[in-house]
PDB file of C-alpha atoms in Angstrom:
ATOM      1  CA  MET A  57       3.191  -7.793 -29.800  1.00  0.00           C
ATOM      2  CA  GLN A  58       3.451 -11.494 -30.806  1.00  0.00           C
ATOM      3  CA  THR A  59       6.663 -11.976 -29.138  1.00  0.00           C
ATOM      4  CA  ALA A  60       4.590 -11.170 -25.897  1.00  0.00           C
ATOM      5  CA  ALA A  61       1.858 -13.514 -26.656  1.00  0.00           C
ATOM      6  CA  ARG A  62       4.262 -16.300 -27.368  1.00  0.00           C
ATOM      7  CA  SER A  63       5.784 -15.615 -23.892  1.00  0.00           C
ATOM      8  CA  GLY A  64       2.509 -16.170 -22.318  1.00  0.00           C
ATOM      9  CA  ILE A  65       2.233 -12.349 -21.381  1.00  0.00           C
ATOM     10  CA  ASP A  66      -1.255 -10.889 -21.339  1.00  0.00           C
ATOM     11  CA  ARG A  67      -2.271  -8.157 -23.786  1.00  0.00           C
ATOM     12  CA  LEU A  68      -2.316  -5.433 -21.218  1.00  0.00           C
ATOM     13  CA  ASP A  69       0.708  -6.087 -19.783  1.00  0.00           C
ATOM     14  CA  ALA A  70       2.452  -6.244 -23.439  1.00  0.00           C
ATOM     15  CA  GLN A  71       0.664  -3.011 -24.231  1.00  0.00           C
ATOM     16  CA  LEU A  72       2.311  -1.146 -21.185  1.00  0.00           C
ATOM     17  CA  LEU A  73       5.663  -2.622 -22.061  1.00  0.00           C
ATOM     18  CA  MET A  74       5.553  -1.526 -25.367  1.00  0.00           C
ATOM     19  CA  LEU A  75       4.623   2.068 -24.393  1.00  0.00           C
ATOM     20  CA  HIS A  76       7.505   1.763 -21.868  1.00  0.00           C
ATOM     21  CA  ALA A  77       9.813   0.544 -24.689  1.00  0.00           C
ATOM     22  CA  LEU A  78       8.585   3.422 -26.934  1.00  0.00           C
ATOM     23  CA  GLY A  79       9.344   6.111 -24.093  1.00  0.00           C
ATOM     24  CA  ARG A  80       5.614   7.184 -24.072  1.00  0.00           C
ATOM     25  CA  SER A  81       3.275   7.307 -20.952  1.00  0.00           C
ATOM     26  CA  GLN A  82       1.484   4.435 -19.529  1.00  0.00           C
ATOM     27  CA  THR A  83      -1.952   6.239 -20.164  1.00  0.00           C
ATOM     28  CA  GLU A  84      -1.284   6.251 -23.774  1.00  0.00           C
ATOM     29  CA  ARG A  85      -2.835   2.968 -24.890  1.00  0.00           C
ATOM     30  CA  ALA A  86      -5.601   4.419 -27.125  1.00  0.00           C
ATOM     31  CA  TRP A  87      -2.511   6.136 -28.991  1.00  0.00           C
ATOM     32  CA  LEU A  88      -0.851   2.587 -29.378  1.00  0.00           C
ATOM     33  CA  ILE A  89      -3.825   0.778 -30.442  1.00  0.00           C
ATOM     34  CA  THR A  90      -4.432   3.424 -33.229  1.00  0.00           C
ATOM     35  CA  HIS A  91      -0.711   2.964 -34.094  1.00  0.00           C
ATOM     36  CA  ASP A  92      -0.372  -0.473 -34.175  1.00  0.00           C
ATOM     37  CA  ASP A  93       0.562  -0.968 -37.953  1.00  0.00           C
ATOM     38  CA  GLU A  94       3.590   1.318 -37.640  1.00  0.00           C
ATOM     39  CA  LEU A  95       7.000  -0.402 -37.921  1.00  0.00           C
ATOM     40  CA  LEU A  96       9.502  -0.319 -35.006  1.00  0.00           C
ATOM     41  CA  ASP A  97      13.005   0.483 -35.220  1.00  0.00           C
ATOM     42  CA  ALA A  98      15.725  -2.134 -34.174  1.00  0.00           C
ATOM     43  CA  ALA A  99      16.513  -0.612 -30.846  1.00  0.00           C
ATOM     44  CA  THR A 100      12.741  -0.398 -29.528  1.00  0.00           C
ATOM     45  CA  VAL A 101      12.551  -4.126 -30.774  1.00  0.00           C
ATOM     46  CA  ARG A 102      15.345  -5.141 -28.698  1.00  0.00           C
ATOM     47  CA  THR A 103      14.064  -3.129 -25.562  1.00  0.00           C
ATOM     48  CA  PHE A 104      10.778  -4.606 -25.911  1.00  0.00           C
ATOM     49  CA  VAL A 105      12.328  -8.334 -26.185  1.00  0.00           C
ATOM     50  CA  THR A 106      14.248  -7.691 -23.015  1.00  0.00           C
ATOM     51  CA  LEU A 107      11.196  -6.566 -21.092  1.00  0.00           C
ATOM     52  CA  CYS A 108       9.332  -9.309 -22.195  1.00  0.00           C
ATOM     53  CA  GLN A 109      11.960 -11.736 -21.006  1.00  0.00           C
ATOM     54  CA  ARG A 110      11.901  -9.926 -17.557  1.00  0.00           C
ATOM     55  CA  ARG A 111       8.457 -10.031 -17.301  1.00  0.00           C
ATOM     56  CA  THR A 112       8.241 -13.741 -18.209  1.00  0.00           C
ATOM     57  CA  ALA A 113      10.806 -14.318 -15.392  1.00  0.00           C
ATOM     58  CA  GLY A 114       8.357 -12.996 -12.868  1.00  0.00           C
ATOM     59  CA  GLU A 115       9.512  -9.451 -12.382  1.00  0.00           C
ATOM     60  CA  PRO A 116       6.702  -7.231 -11.535  1.00  0.00           C
ATOM     61  CA  LEU A 117       5.519  -5.083 -14.429  1.00  0.00           C
ATOM     62  CA  ALA A 118       5.442  -2.034 -12.201  1.00  0.00           C
ATOM     63  CA  TYR A 119       9.231  -2.331 -11.367  1.00  0.00           C
ATOM     64  CA  MET A 120       9.792  -2.605 -15.106  1.00  0.00           C
ATOM     65  CA  VAL A 121       7.769   0.626 -15.864  1.00  0.00           C
ATOM     66  CA  GLY A 122       8.607   2.267 -12.826  1.00  0.00           C
ATOM     67  CA  SER A 123       5.235   3.195 -11.444  1.00  0.00           C
ATOM     68  CA  LYS A 124       1.886   1.925 -10.157  1.00  0.00           C
ATOM     69  CA  ALA A 125      -1.545   3.545  -9.841  1.00  0.00           C
ATOM     70  CA  PHE A 126      -3.292   3.295  -6.438  1.00  0.00           C
ATOM     71  CA  PHE A 127      -6.428   5.066  -5.510  1.00  0.00           C
ATOM     72  CA  GLY A 128      -5.978   7.313  -8.253  1.00  0.00           C
ATOM     73  CA  LEU A 129      -2.339   8.431  -7.770  1.00  0.00           C
ATOM     74  CA  ASP A 130       0.345   7.470 -10.071  1.00  0.00           C
ATOM     75  CA  LEU A 131       3.194   6.276  -7.545  1.00  0.00           C
ATOM     76  CA  GLN A 132       6.620   5.664  -8.503  1.00  0.00           C
ATOM     77  CA  VAL A 133       7.909   2.225  -7.172  1.00  0.00           C
ATOM     78  CA  ASP A 134      11.048   0.073  -7.536  1.00  0.00           C
ATOM     79  CA  GLN A 135      12.573  -2.894  -5.995  1.00  0.00           C
ATOM     80  CA  ARG A 136      13.018  -1.028  -2.665  1.00  0.00           C
ATOM     81  CA  VAL A 137       9.257  -1.281  -1.784  1.00  0.00           C
ATOM     82  CA  LEU A 138       6.142  -3.690  -2.389  1.00  0.00           C
ATOM     83  CA  VAL A 139       4.088  -3.022  -5.284  1.00  0.00           C
ATOM     84  CA  PRO A 140       0.687  -1.407  -4.140  1.00  0.00           C
ATOM     85  CA  ARG A 141      -2.435  -3.841  -4.542  1.00  0.00           C
ATOM     86  CA  PRO A 142      -5.672  -2.944  -5.502  1.00  0.00           C
ATOM     87  CA  ASP A 143      -6.863  -5.019  -2.431  1.00  0.00           C
ATOM     88  CA  THR A 144      -4.940  -2.395  -0.115  1.00  0.00           C
ATOM     89  CA  GLU A 145      -7.483   0.264  -1.586  1.00  0.00           C
ATOM     90  CA  THR A 146     -10.148  -1.535   0.686  1.00  0.00           C
ATOM     91  CA  LEU A 147      -8.404  -0.181   3.744  1.00  0.00           C
ATOM     92  CA  VAL A 148      -8.006   3.371   2.446  1.00  0.00           C
ATOM     93  CA  GLU A 149     -11.965   3.512   1.759  1.00  0.00           C
ATOM     94  CA  TRP A 150     -12.641   2.183   5.389  1.00  0.00           C
ATOM     95  CA  ALA A 151     -10.367   4.795   6.813  1.00  0.00           C
ATOM     96  CA  LEU A 152     -12.323   7.648   5.045  1.00  0.00           C
ATOM     97  CA  GLU A 153     -15.605   6.041   5.705  1.00  0.00           C
ATOM     98  CA  LEU A 154     -14.983   5.817   9.310  1.00  0.00           C
ATOM     99  CA  THR A 155     -14.672   9.875   9.237  1.00  0.00           C
ATOM    100  CA  LEU A 156     -18.106  10.232   7.694  1.00  0.00           C
ATOM    101  CA  THR A 157     -20.034   7.685  10.057  1.00  0.00           C
ATOM    102  CA  SER A 158     -18.360   7.697  13.313  1.00  0.00           C
ATOM    103  CA  ARG A 159     -20.172   9.275  16.062  1.00  0.00           C
ATOM    104  CA  GLN A 160     -16.590   9.604  17.988  1.00  0.00           C
ATOM    105  CA  PRO A 161     -15.775  13.305  18.139  1.00  0.00           C
ATOM    106  CA  THR A 162     -12.207  12.802  17.269  1.00  0.00           C
ATOM    107  CA  LEU A 163     -13.179  11.279  14.002  1.00  0.00           C
ATOM    108  CA  VAL A 164     -15.338  14.012  12.636  1.00  0.00           C
ATOM    109  CA  ALA A 165     -13.167  16.709  13.673  1.00  0.00           C
ATOM    110  CA  GLN A 166     -12.063  19.060  10.725  1.00  0.00           C
ATOM    111  CA  ALA A 167      -8.460  17.788  10.995  1.00  0.00           C
ATOM    112  CA  ILE A 168      -7.663  14.332  12.624  1.00  0.00           C
ATOM    113  CA  LYS A 169      -4.288  12.612  13.017  1.00  0.00           C
ATOM    114  CA  VAL A 170      -3.408   9.442  11.317  1.00  0.00           C
ATOM    115  CA  LEU A 171      -0.424   7.291  11.444  1.00  0.00           C
ATOM    116  CA  ASP A 172       0.643   4.846   8.781  1.00  0.00           C
ATOM    117  CA  LEU A 173       2.794   1.867   9.826  1.00  0.00           C
ATOM    118  CA  GLY A 174       5.039   0.452   7.446  1.00  0.00           C
ATOM    119  CA  THR A 175       4.154   2.959   4.749  1.00  0.00           C
ATOM    120  CA  GLY A 176       6.482   1.331   2.054  1.00  0.00           C
ATOM    121  CA  SER A 177       5.875   3.426  -1.232  1.00  0.00           C
ATOM    122  CA  GLY A 178       3.570   5.709   0.844  1.00  0.00           C
ATOM    123  CA  ALA A 179       0.501   4.515  -0.846  1.00  0.00           C
ATOM    124  CA  ILE A 180      -2.021   4.525   2.128  1.00  0.00           C
ATOM    125  CA  ALA A 181      -0.686   7.718   3.422  1.00  0.00           C
ATOM    126  CA  LEU A 182      -0.685   9.445   0.250  1.00  0.00           C
ATOM    127  CA  ALA A 183      -4.026   8.218  -0.942  1.00  0.00           C
ATOM    128  CA  LEU A 184      -5.576   9.497   2.607  1.00  0.00           C
ATOM    129  CA  LYS A 185      -3.843  12.642   2.244  1.00  0.00           C
ATOM    130  CA  HIS A 186      -4.877  13.288  -1.179  1.00  0.00           C
ATOM    131  CA  SER A 187      -8.365  12.485  -0.358  1.00  0.00           C
ATOM    132  CA  ARG A 188      -8.462  14.478   2.673  1.00  0.00           C
ATOM    133  CA  PRO A 189      -5.978  17.362   2.519  1.00  0.00           C
ATOM    134  CA  ASP A 190      -6.937  18.735   6.250  1.00  0.00           C
ATOM    135  CA  TRP A 191      -5.771  15.557   7.808  1.00  0.00           C
ATOM    136  CA  GLN A 192      -2.315  15.349   9.525  1.00  0.00           C
ATOM    137  CA  ILE A 193      -0.657  12.288   8.509  1.00  0.00           C
ATOM    138  CA  THR A 194       2.462  10.574   9.740  1.00  0.00           C
ATOM    139  CA  ALA A 195       4.031   7.506   7.861  1.00  0.00           C
ATOM    140  CA  LEU A 196       6.676   5.214   9.230  1.00  0.00           C
ATOM    141  CA  ASP A 197       9.039   2.548   7.949  1.00  0.00           C
ATOM    142  CA  ALA A 198      11.767   0.730   9.317  1.00  0.00           C
ATOM    143  CA  SER A 199      13.571   0.717   5.810  1.00  0.00           C
ATOM    144  CA  SER A 200      15.304   4.145   4.872  1.00  0.00           C
ATOM    145  CA  ASP A 201      15.145   2.882   1.155  1.00  0.00           C
ATOM    146  CA  ALA A 202      11.271   2.811   1.533  1.00  0.00           C
ATOM    147  CA  LEU A 203      11.120   6.137   3.079  1.00  0.00           C
ATOM    148  CA  ALA A 204      13.168   7.573   0.152  1.00  0.00           C
ATOM    149  CA  VAL A 205      10.623   6.074  -2.313  1.00  0.00           C
ATOM    150  CA  ALA A 206       7.746   7.447  -0.113  1.00  0.00           C
ATOM    151  CA  GLN A 207       9.159  10.911   0.249  1.00  0.00           C
ATOM    152  CA  GLY A 208       9.940  11.209  -3.670  1.00  0.00           C
ATOM    153  CA  ASN A 209       6.189  10.320  -4.327  1.00  0.00           C
ATOM    154  CA  ALA A 210       5.004  12.733  -1.766  1.00  0.00           C
ATOM    155  CA  GLN A 211       7.263  15.516  -3.178  1.00  0.00           C
ATOM    156  CA  ARG A 212       6.210  14.679  -6.801  1.00  0.00           C
ATOM    157  CA  LEU A 213       2.731  14.832  -5.962  1.00  0.00           C
ATOM    158  CA  GLY A 214       2.683  17.923  -3.839  1.00  0.00           C
ATOM    159  CA  LEU A 215       1.288  16.234  -0.797  1.00  0.00           C
ATOM    160  CA  GLN A 216       2.554  17.072   2.623  1.00  0.00           C
ATOM    161  CA  VAL A 217       3.013  13.967   5.049  1.00  0.00           C
ATOM    162  CA  ASP A 218       5.641  13.536   7.871  1.00  0.00           C
ATOM    163  CA  PHE A 219       7.827  10.526   7.486  1.00  0.00           C
ATOM    164  CA  ILE A 220       9.944   9.079  10.237  1.00  0.00           C
ATOM    165  CA  LEU A 221      12.480   6.013  10.073  1.00  0.00           C
ATOM    166  CA  SER A 222      11.097   3.710  12.868  1.00  0.00           C
ATOM    167  CA  SER A 223      10.348   0.004  13.484  1.00  0.00           C
ATOM    168  CA  TRP A 224       6.806   0.175  14.141  1.00  0.00           C
ATOM    169  CA  PHE A 225       6.245   2.616  17.206  1.00  0.00           C
ATOM    170  CA  ASP A 226       9.910   2.882  18.300  1.00  0.00           C
ATOM    171  CA  ALA A 227      10.701   6.159  17.203  1.00  0.00           C
ATOM    172  CA  LEU A 228       7.518   7.922  18.250  1.00  0.00           C
ATOM    173  CA  PRO A 229       8.266   9.003  21.630  1.00  0.00           C
ATOM    174  CA  ALA A 230      10.942  11.836  20.422  1.00  0.00           C
ATOM    175  CA  PRO A 231      10.405  12.596  16.565  1.00  0.00           C
ATOM    176  CA  ALA A 232      12.678  15.209  15.541  1.00  0.00           C
ATOM    177  CA  ALA A 233      11.250  16.231  12.210  1.00  0.00           C
ATOM    178  CA  CYS A 234       7.451  16.347  12.460  1.00  0.00           C
ATOM    179  CA  THR A 235       5.583  19.483  11.786  1.00  0.00           C
ATOM    180  CA  PHE A 236       3.059  18.710  14.738  1.00  0.00           C
ATOM    181  CA  ASP A 237       2.965  17.012  18.147  1.00  0.00           C
ATOM    182  CA  LEU A 238       2.944  13.368  17.998  1.00  0.00           C
ATOM    183  CA  THR A 239       1.298  11.969  21.144  1.00  0.00           C
ATOM    184  CA  GLU A 240      -2.078  10.473  20.201  1.00  0.00           C
ATOM    185  CA  PHE A 241      -3.594   9.617  17.036  1.00  0.00           C
ATOM    186  CA  ASP A 242      -7.103   9.512  15.906  1.00  0.00           C
ATOM    187  CA  LEU A 243      -6.626   6.649  13.210  1.00  0.00           C
ATOM    188  CA  ILE A 244      -3.669   4.089  12.877  1.00  0.00           C
ATOM    189  CA  VAL A 245      -3.523   2.288   9.620  1.00  0.00           C
ATOM    190  CA  SER A 246      -0.995  -0.607   8.536  1.00  0.00           C
ATOM    191  CA  ASN A 247      -0.675  -2.958   5.771  1.00  0.00           C
ATOM    192  CA  PRO A 248       2.160  -5.053   7.685  1.00  0.00           C
ATOM    193  CA  PRO A 249       4.061  -8.189   6.683  1.00  0.00           C
ATOM    194  CA  TYR A 250       1.511 -10.988   7.093  1.00  0.00           C
ATOM    195  CA  VAL A 251       2.708 -13.760   4.776  1.00  0.00           C
ATOM    196  CA  VAL A 252       4.004 -16.956   6.671  1.00  0.00           C
ATOM    197  CA  GLU A 253       7.697 -17.979   6.311  1.00  0.00           C
ATOM    198  CA  GLY A 254       8.145 -20.572   4.036  1.00  0.00           C
ATOM    199  CA  ASP A 255       4.815 -19.946   2.103  1.00  0.00           C
ATOM    200  CA  PRO A 256       5.013 -21.679  -1.279  1.00  0.00           C
ATOM    201  CA  HIS A 257       3.454 -18.530  -2.824  1.00  0.00           C
ATOM    202  CA  MET A 258       6.662 -16.615  -1.955  1.00  0.00           C
ATOM    203  CA  ALA A 259       8.249 -17.759  -5.058  1.00  0.00           C
ATOM    204  CA  ALA A 260       5.978 -15.359  -7.083  1.00  0.00           C
ATOM    205  CA  LEU A 261       7.084 -12.651  -4.958  1.00  0.00           C
ATOM    206  CA  ALA A 262      10.758 -13.207  -5.294  1.00  0.00           C
ATOM    207  CA  HIS A 263      11.544  -9.858  -6.849  1.00  0.00           C
ATOM    208  CA  GLU A 264       9.846  -8.011  -3.898  1.00  0.00           C
ATOM    209  CA  PRO A 265      11.631  -6.866  -0.435  1.00  0.00           C
ATOM    210  CA  LYS A 266      11.140  -9.992   1.682  1.00  0.00           C
ATOM    211  CA  GLN A 267      11.183  -8.257   4.922  1.00  0.00           C
ATOM    212  CA  ALA A 268       8.039  -6.479   3.785  1.00  0.00           C
ATOM    213  CA  LEU A 269       6.370  -9.543   3.246  1.00  0.00           C
ATOM    214  CA  THR A 270       6.860 -12.280   6.002  1.00  0.00           C
ATOM    215  CA  SER A 271       6.071 -12.293   9.638  1.00  0.00           C
ATOM    216  CA  GLY A 272       6.894 -15.532  11.203  1.00  0.00           C
ATOM    217  CA  ALA A 273       5.387 -19.111  11.511  1.00  0.00           C
ATOM    218  CA  ASP A 274       2.009 -17.873  11.230  1.00  0.00           C
ATOM    219  CA  GLY A 275       2.444 -14.561   9.645  1.00  0.00           C
ATOM    220  CA  LEU A 276       0.864 -12.750  12.524  1.00  0.00           C
ATOM    221  CA  ASN A 277       4.041 -11.501  14.415  1.00  0.00           C
ATOM    222  CA  ASP A 278       4.054  -7.795  13.261  1.00  0.00           C
ATOM    223  CA  ILE A 279       0.402  -7.642  13.771  1.00  0.00           C
ATOM    224  CA  ARG A 280       0.516  -8.956  17.185  1.00  0.00           C
ATOM    225  CA  GLN A 281       2.910  -6.246  17.921  1.00  0.00           C
ATOM    226  CA  ILE A 282       0.988  -3.515  16.448  1.00  0.00           C
ATOM    227  CA  VAL A 283      -2.143  -4.575  18.264  1.00  0.00           C
ATOM    228  CA  GLN A 284      -0.301  -4.585  21.430  1.00  0.00           C
ATOM    229  CA  GLN A 285       1.213  -1.320  21.129  1.00  0.00           C
ATOM    230  CA  ALA A 286      -1.329   0.883  19.339  1.00  0.00           C
ATOM    231  CA  PRO A 287      -3.613   1.821  22.180  1.00  0.00           C
ATOM    232  CA  SER A 288      -0.692   3.581  23.908  1.00  0.00           C
ATOM    233  CA  PHE A 289      -0.779   5.870  20.645  1.00  0.00           C
ATOM    234  CA  LEU A 290      -4.720   6.128  20.016  1.00  0.00           C
ATOM    235  CA  ARG A 291      -6.845   8.617  21.542  1.00  0.00           C
ATOM    236  CA  PRO A 292     -10.199   7.398  23.162  1.00  0.00           C
ATOM    237  CA  GLY A 293     -12.449   6.699  20.393  1.00  0.00           C
ATOM    238  CA  GLY A 294      -9.676   6.301  17.840  1.00  0.00           C
ATOM    239  CA  TRP A 295      -9.510   3.209  15.360  1.00  0.00           C
ATOM    240  CA  LEU A 296      -6.819   0.843  14.429  1.00  0.00           C
ATOM    241  CA  LEU A 297      -7.278  -0.938  10.829  1.00  0.00           C
ATOM    242  CA  LEU A 298      -5.103  -3.624   9.555  1.00  0.00           C
ATOM    243  CA  GLU A 299      -4.801  -5.471   6.421  1.00  0.00           C
ATOM    244  CA  HIS A 300      -4.043  -9.100   6.407  1.00  0.00           C
ATOM    245  CA  GLY A 301      -3.791 -12.413   4.750  1.00  0.00           C
ATOM    246  CA  TYR A 302      -7.000 -14.003   3.219  1.00  0.00           C
ATOM    247  CA  ASP A 303      -7.266 -16.545   6.101  1.00  0.00           C
ATOM    248  CA  GLN A 304      -6.372 -14.378   9.071  1.00  0.00           C
ATOM    249  CA  ALA A 305      -9.339 -12.382   9.539  1.00  0.00           C
ATOM    250  CA  GLY A 306     -10.617 -14.631  12.573  1.00  0.00           C
ATOM    251  CA  ALA A 307      -7.059 -14.706  14.235  1.00  0.00           C
ATOM    252  CA  VAL A 308      -6.736 -10.857  13.806  1.00  0.00           C
ATOM    253  CA  ARG A 309     -10.265 -10.194  15.144  1.00  0.00           C
ATOM    254  CA  GLU A 310      -9.284 -12.421  18.274  1.00  0.00           C
ATOM    255  CA  LEU A 311      -5.936 -10.402  18.951  1.00  0.00           C
ATOM    256  CA  LEU A 312      -7.907  -7.326  18.785  1.00  0.00           C
ATOM    257  CA  SER A 313     -10.728  -8.568  21.192  1.00  0.00           C
ATOM    258  CA  GLN A 314      -8.147  -9.765  23.673  1.00  0.00           C
ATOM    259  CA  ARG A 315      -6.219  -6.439  23.530  1.00  0.00           C
ATOM    260  CA  GLY A 316      -9.372  -4.628  24.423  1.00  0.00           C
ATOM    261  CA  PHE A 317     -10.644  -3.095  21.287  1.00  0.00           C
ATOM    262  CA  THR A 318     -14.468  -2.752  20.656  1.00  0.00           C
ATOM    263  CA  LYS A 319     -16.824  -2.487  17.523  1.00  0.00           C
ATOM    264  CA  ILE A 320     -14.466  -5.292  16.034  1.00  0.00           C
ATOM    265  CA  GLN A 321     -15.209  -5.866  12.343  1.00  0.00           C
ATOM    266  CA  SER A 322     -13.637  -7.109   8.974  1.00  0.00           C
ATOM    267  CA  ARG A 323     -13.828  -5.672   5.413  1.00  0.00           C
ATOM    268  CA  LEU A 324     -13.959  -7.458   2.257  1.00  0.00           C
ATOM    269  CA  ASP A 325     -11.562  -6.817  -0.739  1.00  0.00           C
ATOM    270  CA  LEU A 326     -12.286  -6.894  -4.427  1.00  0.00           C
ATOM    271  CA  ALA A 327     -12.381 -10.781  -4.580  1.00  0.00           C
ATOM    272  CA  GLN A 328     -14.847 -10.777  -1.638  1.00  0.00           C
ATOM    273  CA  VAL A 329     -12.195 -12.139   0.927  1.00  0.00           C
ATOM    274  CA  GLU A 330     -11.864 -10.842   4.501  1.00  0.00           C
ATOM    275  CA  ARG A 331      -8.770  -8.481   3.719  1.00  0.00           C
ATOM    276  CA  CYS A 332      -8.907  -5.802   6.438  1.00  0.00           C
ATOM    277  CA  SER A 333      -9.868  -5.934  10.110  1.00  0.00           C
ATOM    278  CA  GLY A 334     -10.098  -3.345  12.671  1.00  0.00           C
ATOM    279  CA  GLY A 335     -11.631  -2.086  15.932  1.00  0.00           C
ATOM    280  CA  LEU A 336     -12.304   0.993  18.186  1.00  0.00           C
ATOM    281  CA  TRP A 337     -10.121   1.848  21.196  1.00  0.00           C
ATOM    282  CA  ALA A 338     -12.608   2.952  23.922  1.00  0.00           C
ATOM    283  CA  GLY A 339      -9.639   4.249  26.298  1.00  0.00           C
TER     284      GLY A 339
END
């Protein structure tokens, strides 16, 4: 562990890297603490040192250990998808809350239809399906590699989600592999790319797929497209919920308003930043 400390790696990351080097589960931190006086064999030491070097170079811990916890689920992730962030759980919580508080009949029905745009690892879609097994959920992504990761997670977790290869709504008119009709949805959710092209923070995200991060000069290109097209796929009384950048809430609310959405609002993330915005489509 001194190797990790000298490299500036925090204690939790170091523990998880050590568990990975030992071939043990990421949930076994208690075991690691109680066995911290045991000697390591040379092969494990070499593996741990290599992992520390990769972490110091900025590689996400989740890619190195192959998994990331999200909304109570253990998702397998790699360089084909973004690492799920805790702030995105705000979007999941809002979606679940809507079905409990909305007076719209489409959102209090026993089984509602949900569309997850740009699903990546499947984090949002699978969290919703795990929480509400009765929901019919479709998840799209323009990357076949990302869909492979999401489908693998769904199979491993035993969760039924329909996955479609599509750039936003493009493939929806004639989906060939869905188990139910895709005409209108009660809820559309998305964590789309929203980072500004050339943003200096991109250096810290160099290991993650750029196409899933950036979206034009103001970071809103994809959000504009989603807001413009979503009403064609929403039932009257359905909601569109979007994750966005820390300083984009006002702009996203304005886009929703201009398109004709009502009950427009934003939600705070764990850092008390407006991280998600959405509105109701009255039809």
